């Protein structure tokens, strides 16, 4: 094996950082794997550093240390070769001379770097796509030939040293605009979303009168009428054939929009160096529109398909934006057969003008984006971009796609993450700019657009391979405005929340530093406080006036995760953040909101919030080995832990300054020792309609509770 390839492999194995899947279902793990990339070595420092000595550090009194040995189910998957991901794009012919190059976001000289083609009419983007895939396959085949020379012992040692990035954060937002609830409906909670006013699909929806549930186990849509806690099943419909899965939906007036993936032609394999993504070569994203005027007999109005497996979607002002990843089997590449390298929408190939090709991206996948007027049932715009994407963020005006850069002319990862900005308005998609920034994002809460500026927090490595965190501000054209660097050495971003002119973000290694940054002057961001407490918040949510709710994990002094915890921060004074209260949920090791933001129920009217949890049951508390190992903490553990508590529960919490956190409901939903409970925890949703809470577990029916006392009122399968 060549020295160059040895170095490539060594760097990749040493610096791999994978994300936790959004769901524990096998099909979703596979889908997520196809979009994962590897966090590579970051070697160049940019802008002026702000030393940690200049940052005000405020430590809280903290809480007692609780040591309960619990293994966090992280679902970390190592793709030891090249990480390939999702990319989003807007297709239109572009000549390289007319494209804004990606030097905007950093000081890096991009001559000879990645170029983007599309949108001009003078460039044959089909030809570019074919030549790109041909060269890409040749490189992967060359690496495959050297596979047998790899020292597996080196690989295993490197994996053991791999840093773990194991949190999934979430943010807030109302989604009611997408439901089309009638005026007669009572007030109700809706899907928790990333961006206020940008609706997201989910497996369970309501319009205030009916609850709509998609049961992925039986491939049925179920319709329930609900009123004053009473539940009645109105009907169900077998939506599609068995080869479809990963369904989500929207409710828009009297229409239900269902989205899924057709895996009828699913097949694939992995190579050590290059992940071909062939496993999704035959996938199609399916959009089905139902007329649900008659809940007993929903009528299928129309269906639409686009190339690739379903990635995500958004709904804004009656326009559906659907994102799918189209990968190709490079062994079947044929220049005269467009099926082998050009995506299609409803059987028509993406036009040459609507295809974007990047020279130096390292992916065998296009991201296909379509916009559709739901009322008319017509496509407004279509596009496809050959690009990888670790994180997609959709603001109220723009779509941002990010991906670790890779220059495969030198076969090495760059220092940066690449970002593509696409504007959308009334369904019209327009490529706006392209750039890059140092490091990588934790998730789509680490990036935010506000008053024309793009703000983000990243984890990066300097020239000495030391790990730090940074905050960047860019303007509308993705030119760098300001930066604060060298924050929290050795730690990684675990959650973030941008609230107007202030950014809050949490880093973690052994303790939980919560940073507050004043962004009112984008050219001069200022760290106003820095609070350290045990554990870390993996999800941040604004709570009323001047409060910030953190949901995360309690840990010991070594960073070992014990259980779930709730923390309320008083952020009235950004220069003096106070840990107002913390409640450790000793019995629970998992919470659905930490895997999927949509699993959070947040009631703006009274401040109550809910999510499903999972308890393992501490059957070993009386074992001699446990008593000896945790002798100092044993009495505290016994006083606070119920060793018989096991299974899936639904929890409702409240908070006030006088009493702190209060658990209003802690209801067991399944049977003991039922692994099915654990795997469906993320498929449970709580909905408040009027004075009643409805807890829906996909495939297991609905239970209702009176919110005055949280006693069971009704249940329906």
XYZ file of C-alpha atoms in Angstrom, residues 2-708:
707
model
C 1.302 3.464 -0.832
C 2.503 5.858 1.876
C -0.204 8.318 0.838
C -2.989 5.807 1.368
C -1.459 4.701 4.669
C -1.628 8.287 5.877
C -5.186 8.691 4.648
C -6.322 5.618 6.525
C -4.439 6.588 9.671
C -5.993 10.057 9.738
C -9.479 8.768 9.082
C -9.337 6.095 11.760
C -7.914 8.455 14.356
C -10.426 11.214 13.797
C -13.705 9.455 13.085
C -16.663 11.036 14.848
C -20.108 9.567 14.200
C -23.587 10.858 15.095
C -26.264 9.030 17.086
C -29.123 7.864 14.815
C -32.439 9.649 15.236
C -34.170 6.320 15.792
C -33.299 2.818 16.965
C -35.293 1.195 14.185
C -32.940 -0.791 11.910
C -34.165 0.846 8.723
C -33.545 4.320 10.140
C -30.088 3.333 11.353
C -29.287 2.218 7.800
C -30.696 5.410 6.327
C -28.721 7.521 8.735
C -25.528 5.556 8.047
C -25.785 6.461 4.374
C -25.666 10.160 5.271
C -22.912 10.047 7.892
C -19.486 11.628 7.313
C -16.239 11.492 9.217
C -14.968 14.409 11.260
C -11.458 14.747 9.938
C -8.306 16.436 11.065
C -8.559 20.223 11.273
C -5.179 21.859 10.935
C -5.423 25.590 10.386
C -6.202 28.324 12.831
C -8.218 31.360 11.720
C -8.748 34.867 13.067
C -7.835 36.132 16.522
C -8.154 33.809 19.503
C -9.808 34.817 22.752
C -7.940 33.141 25.621
C -10.009 31.295 28.196
C -8.386 33.488 30.865
C -10.352 36.438 29.518
C -13.679 34.651 29.935
C -15.676 35.161 33.088
C -16.072 31.787 34.768
C -18.924 31.368 37.227
C -19.353 28.089 39.045
C -22.596 27.069 40.673
C -22.854 25.354 43.989
C -23.786 22.233 42.062
C -25.490 19.087 43.258
C -24.280 15.907 44.908
C -22.574 13.340 42.714
C -24.678 10.338 41.812
C -22.977 7.227 40.507
C -25.256 4.697 38.881
C -23.523 2.605 36.208
C -25.621 2.836 33.082
C -24.532 2.193 29.517
C -25.823 4.818 27.099
C -27.209 3.230 23.933
C -25.461 5.453 21.438
C -25.667 3.420 18.248
C -22.220 4.575 17.146
C -21.277 3.130 13.791
C -17.799 3.351 12.299
C -17.585 3.825 8.578
C -13.832 3.389 8.478
C -13.347 4.529 4.943
C -14.791 7.601 3.276
C -17.901 9.041 4.909
C -20.510 9.785 2.302
C -23.562 11.904 2.968
C -26.630 13.726 1.865
C -26.566 16.838 -0.284
C -29.315 19.243 -1.195
C -29.477 21.408 -4.222
C -31.209 23.458 -6.852
C -30.749 22.292 -10.414
C -30.005 24.767 -13.147
C -27.110 24.959 -15.646
C -24.176 26.895 -14.331
C -20.965 27.820 -16.035
C -17.943 27.770 -13.752
C -17.165 31.375 -14.618
C -20.522 32.539 -13.263
C -20.535 30.613 -9.997
C -19.649 32.260 -6.716
C -16.672 30.300 -5.412
C -16.501 29.068 -1.855
C -13.749 31.369 -0.626
C -16.325 33.584 1.035
C -16.499 32.013 4.466
C -12.780 31.643 5.214
C -9.455 33.155 4.288
C -8.523 29.968 2.478
C -7.300 30.227 -1.119
C -9.756 28.092 -3.060
C -7.935 28.137 -6.402
C -8.170 24.640 -7.761
C -10.706 23.725 -5.100
C -14.295 22.645 -5.385
C -16.272 24.136 -8.272
C -20.014 24.064 -8.730
C -21.735 23.831 -12.081
C -25.362 24.330 -13.058
C -27.694 27.144 -14.071
C -26.215 28.713 -17.202
C -27.199 26.689 -20.236
C -23.606 26.644 -21.510
C -22.447 23.661 -19.479
C -23.335 20.029 -20.125
C -23.997 19.009 -16.536
C -24.995 15.503 -17.616
C -21.495 15.095 -19.067
C -19.950 16.473 -15.898
C -21.968 14.069 -13.749
C -20.995 11.067 -15.834
C -17.286 11.932 -15.824
C -17.372 12.592 -12.097
C -18.909 9.197 -11.319
C -16.518 7.439 -13.682
C -13.470 8.970 -11.953
C -14.999 8.404 -8.536
C -15.505 4.707 -9.204
C -11.957 4.324 -10.469
C -10.602 5.774 -7.252
C -12.765 3.505 -5.094
C -11.778 0.454 -7.128
C -8.093 1.311 -6.710
C -8.525 1.547 -2.949
C -10.489 -1.712 -2.853
C -7.559 -3.554 -4.414
C -5.388 -2.600 -1.454
C -7.928 -3.695 1.140
C -6.173 -6.971 1.979
C -2.993 -5.122 2.983
C -4.663 -3.293 5.895
C -3.319 -4.036 9.385
C -6.508 -4.823 11.290
C -4.799 -4.521 14.660
C -3.999 -0.896 13.857
C -7.610 -0.329 12.861
C -8.952 -1.693 16.136
C -6.541 0.343 18.246
C -7.472 3.499 16.383
C -11.168 2.868 16.859
C -10.649 2.509 20.611
C -9.168 6.019 20.675
C -12.020 7.527 18.670
C -13.770 10.416 20.462
C -17.494 9.819 20.963
C -20.003 12.492 20.013
C -23.217 11.086 21.455
C -25.928 13.644 21.871
C -28.931 14.669 19.945
C -30.280 18.103 20.750
C -33.537 19.740 19.819
C -35.236 23.091 19.764
C -38.714 24.475 19.784
C -41.352 25.902 17.492
C -45.061 25.891 16.830
C -46.326 23.908 13.871
C -49.992 24.818 13.941
C -49.921 26.589 10.585
C -49.538 23.247 8.834
C -52.526 21.567 10.438
C -55.346 23.738 9.163
C -57.358 23.360 12.381
C -60.925 24.637 12.234
C -62.071 27.593 14.325
C -64.242 25.284 16.437
C -61.262 23.209 17.565
C -59.915 23.600 21.083
C -56.376 24.803 21.627
C -53.833 22.049 21.163
C -50.114 21.392 21.173
C -48.400 20.599 17.898
C -45.190 19.071 16.584
C -42.073 20.517 18.166
C -39.970 21.908 15.310
C -36.582 23.494 14.704
C -37.760 26.789 13.208
C -40.909 28.647 14.185
C -43.249 28.803 11.175
C -41.465 25.988 9.308
C -43.559 22.849 9.825
C -42.073 19.370 10.002
C -43.663 16.017 9.281
C -44.238 13.463 12.031
C -45.748 10.030 12.610
C -48.628 11.501 14.650
C -50.575 14.707 13.953
C -53.712 16.465 15.164
C -56.004 19.273 14.043
C -57.621 19.649 17.468
C -60.593 17.427 16.654
C -58.918 14.332 15.279
C -55.666 12.513 15.892
C -53.979 10.922 12.896
C -51.537 8.094 13.538
C -49.263 6.261 11.151
C -48.628 2.687 12.288
C -45.363 1.612 10.676
C -45.826 -1.978 11.857
C -49.015 -2.612 9.900
C -48.642 0.126 7.234
C -51.961 1.713 8.210
C -53.141 5.249 8.835
C -55.500 5.344 11.808
C -58.069 8.113 12.401
C -59.421 8.926 15.877
C -61.977 11.529 16.907
C -61.269 13.041 20.324
C -63.431 15.228 22.544
C -63.214 15.892 26.288
C -60.984 12.870 26.740
C -63.285 10.473 24.883
C -61.646 8.593 21.991
C -63.365 6.928 19.053
C -61.651 5.214 16.146
C -63.232 6.517 12.962
C -61.380 4.435 10.404
C -58.108 3.238 8.991
C -56.586 2.777 5.591
C -53.858 0.479 4.297
C -51.725 3.132 2.700
C -49.038 1.376 0.670
C -47.361 -1.931 -0.010
C -44.919 -3.528 2.403
C -41.828 -2.255 0.600
C -42.551 1.272 1.856
C -41.416 2.487 5.240
C -40.179 5.518 7.188
C -43.511 7.302 6.910
C -44.250 10.820 8.116
C -47.190 13.097 7.446
C -48.693 16.568 7.464
C -52.288 17.684 7.900
C -53.258 20.650 5.719
C -56.954 21.465 5.944
C -58.829 18.447 4.631
C -55.692 16.856 3.149
C -53.224 14.414 4.668
C -49.789 14.259 3.036
C -47.878 11.044 3.650
C -44.177 10.661 2.842
C -42.105 7.507 2.715
C -39.462 5.487 0.895
C -40.004 2.637 -1.541
C -37.239 0.108 -0.912
C -38.551 -2.497 -3.356
C -35.226 -2.474 -5.184
C -33.120 -2.270 -2.032
C -29.699 -3.874 -2.334
C -26.128 -2.968 -1.650
C -22.734 -3.633 -0.171
C -19.948 -1.779 1.562
C -16.295 -1.495 0.608
C -13.587 -0.749 3.140
C -12.323 2.498 1.658
C -15.310 3.708 -0.281
C -18.943 3.440 0.716
C -20.706 2.990 -2.625
C -24.202 3.750 -1.277
C -25.545 1.133 -3.647
C -27.986 0.067 -0.951
C -30.232 2.966 -1.944
C -29.720 2.901 -5.684
C -33.257 1.690 -6.342
C -35.046 3.716 -3.678
C -37.859 6.135 -4.449
C -39.359 8.795 -2.203
C -43.129 8.574 -2.273
C -45.592 11.396 -1.574
C -49.261 10.434 -1.252
C -52.070 12.989 -0.822
C -55.322 11.870 0.818
C -58.635 13.688 1.036
C -59.666 13.146 4.673
C -62.986 14.985 4.597
C -64.620 11.643 5.430
C -62.486 10.244 8.252
C -64.113 6.846 7.883
C -63.202 6.551 4.225
C -60.116 8.623 3.309
C -59.625 8.939 -0.430
C -56.256 8.755 -2.140
C -56.150 11.815 -4.402
C -52.748 11.535 -6.045
C -49.230 10.146 -5.648
C -45.813 11.494 -6.602
C -42.340 9.969 -6.682
C -38.818 11.317 -6.800
C -35.473 9.558 -6.978
C -33.758 8.487 -3.808
C -34.513 7.529 -0.242
C -36.524 9.982 1.843
C -34.351 12.343 3.891
C -36.642 15.006 5.251
C -39.272 17.577 4.378
C -40.638 20.962 5.411
C -43.969 22.722 4.911
C -44.272 26.503 4.613
C -47.422 28.384 3.542
C -48.964 25.375 1.834
C -45.798 24.467 -0.079
C -44.200 21.086 0.587
C -40.413 20.862 0.267
C -39.227 17.258 -0.046
C -35.602 16.153 0.242
C -34.343 12.783 -0.948
C -30.935 11.261 -1.473
C -30.373 9.562 -4.806
C -27.375 7.219 -4.860
C -26.160 5.241 -7.835
C -24.683 1.794 -8.370
C -21.390 2.745 -9.995
C -20.911 -0.773 -11.354
C -23.862 -0.086 -13.666
C -22.656 3.324 -14.866
C -23.400 3.746 -18.602
C -23.086 7.082 -20.371
C -26.083 6.549 -22.656
C -28.260 5.281 -19.825
C -29.312 8.308 -17.761
C -30.909 5.987 -15.206
C -27.395 5.140 -14.008
C -26.367 8.682 -13.031
C -29.230 11.238 -13.374
C -32.063 11.586 -10.791
C -35.698 11.825 -11.859
C -38.956 13.236 -10.515
C -42.159 11.439 -11.480
C -40.311 9.604 -14.252
C -38.767 12.727 -15.797
C -35.035 13.308 -15.466
C -33.884 16.416 -13.653
C -33.153 18.862 -16.445
C -29.632 19.881 -17.302
C -30.298 23.400 -16.023
C -31.420 21.993 -12.673
C -28.412 19.794 -11.983
C -25.468 20.948 -9.854
C -22.164 19.078 -10.032
C -19.196 19.744 -7.777
C -15.765 18.621 -8.930
C -14.203 17.669 -5.627
C -17.080 16.390 -3.540
C -16.680 12.744 -2.506
C -20.114 11.179 -2.866
C -22.064 8.935 -5.190
C -25.316 10.666 -4.253
C -27.376 13.630 -5.403
C -29.668 15.454 -3.024
C -32.964 15.925 -4.848
C -35.193 18.825 -3.752
C -38.724 19.435 -4.948
C -41.346 22.008 -4.017
C -45.050 21.335 -4.454
C -48.214 23.405 -4.141
C -50.371 21.072 -2.047
C -53.648 22.773 -2.910
C -53.026 22.448 -6.651
C -51.097 19.182 -6.458
C -48.432 20.608 -8.776
C -44.656 20.832 -8.631
C -43.320 24.373 -8.475
C -39.590 23.716 -8.752
C -37.044 20.859 -8.787
C -33.293 20.594 -8.362
C -30.494 18.117 -7.600
C -27.017 18.758 -6.197
C -24.135 16.326 -6.166
C -23.008 16.927 -2.615
C -22.629 15.366 0.769
C -24.379 16.873 3.770
C -23.955 16.165 7.442
C -26.563 18.666 8.585
C -29.484 20.421 6.915
C -30.907 23.578 8.474
C -34.006 25.348 7.141
C -34.657 28.917 8.271
C -37.726 30.924 7.290
C -35.933 32.084 4.117
C -33.125 29.701 3.235
C -31.982 26.093 3.166
C -28.429 25.441 4.356
C -26.621 22.202 3.521
C -23.350 21.425 5.264
C -20.733 18.740 4.619
C -17.104 18.063 5.502
C -14.935 19.108 2.577
C -12.935 16.530 0.665
C -10.390 17.237 -2.040
C -10.000 13.991 -3.855
C -7.444 15.355 -6.260
C -5.117 14.999 -3.258
C -7.228 12.267 -1.592
C -7.469 14.062 1.736
C -10.029 15.769 3.901
C -9.837 19.516 4.315
C -9.975 21.510 7.498
C -13.510 22.749 6.996
C -17.172 22.023 6.625
C -18.694 23.180 3.377
C -22.043 24.971 3.306
C -24.424 25.608 0.416
C -27.144 28.241 0.752
C -30.384 27.904 -1.226
C -33.179 30.434 -0.941
C -36.806 29.388 -1.132
C -39.860 31.578 -1.535
C -43.298 30.430 -2.609
C -41.679 27.241 -3.836
C -39.034 28.898 -6.021
C -35.572 27.485 -5.255
C -32.467 29.541 -5.986
C -28.827 28.748 -5.380
C -27.384 31.737 -3.501
C -23.862 31.100 -2.257
C -21.335 28.541 -1.193
C -18.666 28.675 1.476
C -16.934 26.802 4.270
C -16.145 27.123 7.940
C -13.669 25.433 10.298
C -14.734 22.363 12.219
C -18.036 20.501 12.237
C -21.560 20.994 13.604
C -23.211 18.940 16.324
C -26.678 19.230 14.729
C -29.011 21.773 13.114
C -29.374 23.692 16.387
C -25.725 24.688 16.122
C -26.487 26.814 13.051
C -28.952 29.705 12.910
C -29.920 32.575 10.600
C -30.983 35.886 12.146
C -31.277 39.396 10.641
C -29.337 38.351 7.551
C -26.454 36.796 9.479
C -25.568 33.138 9.771
C -24.350 32.216 13.264
C -22.930 28.824 14.172
C -20.949 26.995 16.836
C -18.450 24.333 15.817
C -15.967 21.846 17.217
C -12.581 21.964 15.486
C -8.917 20.951 15.844
C -5.960 23.280 15.623
C -2.567 22.721 13.967
C -1.446 20.641 16.960
C -4.567 18.508 16.775
C -5.907 19.995 20.007
C -9.715 20.062 20.088
C -11.576 23.328 20.723
C -14.922 24.966 20.044
C -15.726 28.224 18.278
C -18.549 30.614 17.429
C -18.686 32.177 13.945
C -20.816 34.903 12.389
C -21.197 35.272 8.592
C -23.098 37.789 6.508
C -25.769 37.213 3.893
C -23.135 36.378 1.256
C -21.341 34.000 3.622
C -18.448 36.353 4.235
C -16.955 35.957 7.696
C -17.924 38.772 10.051
C -16.422 37.636 13.366
C -15.240 34.649 15.385
C -14.498 33.576 18.964
C -12.159 30.581 19.127
C -10.329 28.231 21.496
C -13.303 27.580 23.757
C -13.425 24.577 26.139
C -10.321 22.651 25.121
C -10.887 18.913 24.740
C -14.668 19.198 24.814
C -17.338 19.037 22.104
C -20.572 20.900 21.429
C -23.488 18.890 22.829
C -26.417 21.288 22.410
C -27.115 24.858 21.306
C -29.954 27.351 21.267
C -29.922 30.717 19.522
C -32.447 33.126 21.046
C -32.500 36.430 19.185
C -29.270 38.290 19.939
C -27.992 35.656 22.360
C -26.451 32.248 21.749
C -26.382 29.515 24.376
C -24.403 26.358 23.875
C -23.188 23.455 25.963
C -19.860 21.643 25.654
C -18.960 18.494 27.513
C -16.177 16.163 28.532
C -16.556 15.635 32.283
C -18.732 18.605 33.269
C -21.310 20.791 31.568
C -20.118 24.284 30.593
C -23.037 26.454 29.438
C -21.798 29.434 27.430
C -23.777 32.622 26.841
C -22.706 34.889 23.973
C -24.048 38.370 23.198
C -24.507 38.698 19.422
C -26.230 42.092 19.374
C -23.129 43.456 17.630
C -22.360 40.726 15.056
C -18.898 42.164 14.434
C -17.996 41.954 18.123
C -19.596 38.943 19.805
C -18.968 38.792 23.544
C -18.971 35.846 25.928
C -21.001 37.067 28.881
C -20.951 34.027 31.160
C -19.628 30.509 31.473
C -21.371 28.183 33.928
C -20.141 24.693 34.853
C -22.320 22.021 36.477
C -22.188 18.191 36.587
C -23.462 16.325 33.539
C -24.637 18.025 30.374
C -27.790 19.320 28.710
C -28.365 17.640 25.356
C -31.491 19.663 24.606
C -32.161 23.355 25.325
C -35.646 24.861 25.239
C -36.785 28.432 26.050
C -39.107 28.399 29.041
C -41.284 31.467 29.571
C -39.537 34.759 30.239
C -35.816 34.621 30.979
C -35.636 30.881 31.571
C -33.855 28.142 29.649
C -34.766 24.486 30.165
C -32.040 21.883 29.794
C -32.804 18.193 29.367
C -29.818 15.881 29.413
C -27.763 13.448 31.419
C -26.383 13.379 34.941
C -22.770 12.143 35.043
C -20.061 11.439 37.560
C -16.725 13.250 37.750
C -15.247 11.067 35.015
C -18.053 11.809 32.549
C -19.765 8.425 33.040
C -23.482 8.809 32.325
C -25.793 7.957 35.204
C -29.331 8.942 34.270
C -31.605 11.670 32.880
C -31.676 15.093 34.522
C -33.641 18.349 34.161
C -32.042 21.766 34.727
C -33.617 25.225 34.735
C -31.319 28.151 34.030
C -32.220 31.725 34.938
C -30.905 33.804 32.031
C -32.347 37.159 33.145
C -28.829 38.573 33.411
C -26.665 37.210 30.583
C -23.604 38.147 32.647
C -24.781 36.055 35.583
C -26.516 32.836 34.503
C -27.916 30.948 37.478
C -28.601 27.239 37.809
C -32.006 27.777 39.389
C -32.951 24.136 39.896
C -31.883 20.645 38.860
C -33.880 17.439 39.186
C -32.133 14.124 38.662
C -34.451 11.390 37.342
C -32.578 8.531 38.976
C -34.715 5.739 37.538
C -34.492 6.729 33.883
C -31.635 6.179 31.474
C -33.231 7.300 28.213
C -35.590 10.078 27.116
C -37.181 10.239 23.668
C -36.663 13.997 23.326
C -32.898 13.426 23.325
C -33.267 11.273 20.216
C -35.972 13.192 18.354
C -37.089 16.790 19.006
C -40.587 15.957 17.792
C -41.050 13.657 20.791
C -41.280 16.659 23.127
C -44.715 17.937 24.125
C -44.491 21.551 25.255
C -47.624 23.417 26.296
C -47.086 27.167 25.943
C -50.290 27.899 27.864
C -49.210 26.442 31.215
C -45.523 25.531 30.804
C -45.999 21.795 31.218
C -43.850 19.526 29.085
C -43.729 15.803 28.479
C -41.786 12.997 26.828
C -41.460 9.229 26.997
C -38.706 7.665 29.095
C -37.188 4.258 29.650
C -36.122 2.618 32.932
C -33.849 -0.407 33.001
C -34.600 -1.517 36.552
C -31.755 -1.797 39.043
C -32.015 -5.481 39.863
C -28.323 -5.577 40.858
C -28.556 -3.088 43.758
C -28.315 -5.894 46.327
C -25.340 -7.559 44.651
C -22.151 -7.585 46.738
C -20.016 -6.257 43.902
C -22.239 -3.187 43.579
C -22.246 -2.470 47.315
C -18.461 -2.664 47.430
C -17.848 -0.542 44.338
C -20.241 2.245 45.394
C -19.879 2.030 49.136
C -19.740 5.816 49.670
C -22.816 6.544 47.574
C -24.812 3.403 48.323
C -27.204 4.905 50.888
C -28.023 7.830 48.596
C -28.685 5.454 45.697
C -30.966 3.224 47.754
C -32.952 6.254 48.945
C -33.575 7.558 45.436
C -33.802 4.571 43.109
C -36.681 2.159 42.618
C -34.953 -1.123 41.648
C -38.209 -2.541 40.257
C -38.960 0.338 37.916
C -38.576 -1.024 34.424
C -40.039 -0.361 30.995
C -41.405 2.625 29.059
C -43.145 5.497 30.854
C -44.714 8.800 29.840
C -43.771 11.744 32.006
C -45.371 15.179 32.406
C -43.329 17.845 34.206
C -43.995 21.360 35.434
C -41.825 24.090 36.904
C -42.208 27.139 39.097
C -39.652 29.195 40.982
C -41.033 28.309 44.409
C -41.271 24.528 44.062
C -38.816 23.855 41.243
C -39.463 20.857 39.001
C -42.538 18.774 39.701
C -43.458 15.430 38.148
C -47.191 15.577 37.462
C -47.440 12.246 35.682
C -45.240 9.167 35.492
C -47.370 6.585 33.711
C -46.165 3.153 32.658
C -47.145 2.408 29.065
C -45.940 -1.148 28.487
C -45.118 -4.422 30.189
C -42.023 -5.356 32.193
C -39.039 -6.778 30.300
C -40.611 -5.816 26.997
C -37.841 -4.804 24.607
C -40.551 -3.586 22.255
C -41.162 -0.763 24.726
C -37.585 0.424 24.350
C -37.603 0.343 20.562
C -40.921 2.232 20.350
C -40.086 4.863 22.969
C -39.226 7.348 20.212
C -42.532 6.605 18.451
C -44.613 7.928 21.359
C -46.150 11.406 21.317
C -48.085 13.414 23.851
C -50.747 15.870 22.646
C -52.735 18.274 24.816
C -56.158 19.227 23.434
C -58.160 21.475 25.726
C -57.988 20.004 29.243
C -56.912 16.510 28.223
C -53.620 14.806 27.443
C -53.582 12.137 24.735
C -50.603 9.768 24.730
C -50.182 8.013 21.395
C -47.729 5.188 20.757
C -47.560 4.265 17.097
C -49.076 0.837 16.633
C -50.368 0.618 20.233
C -53.309 3.031 20.297
C -54.188 6.091 22.418
C -54.761 6.789 26.099
C -56.294 10.012 27.435
C -55.787 11.695 30.812
C -57.486 14.581 32.592
C -54.838 17.290 33.043
C -56.344 18.387 36.368
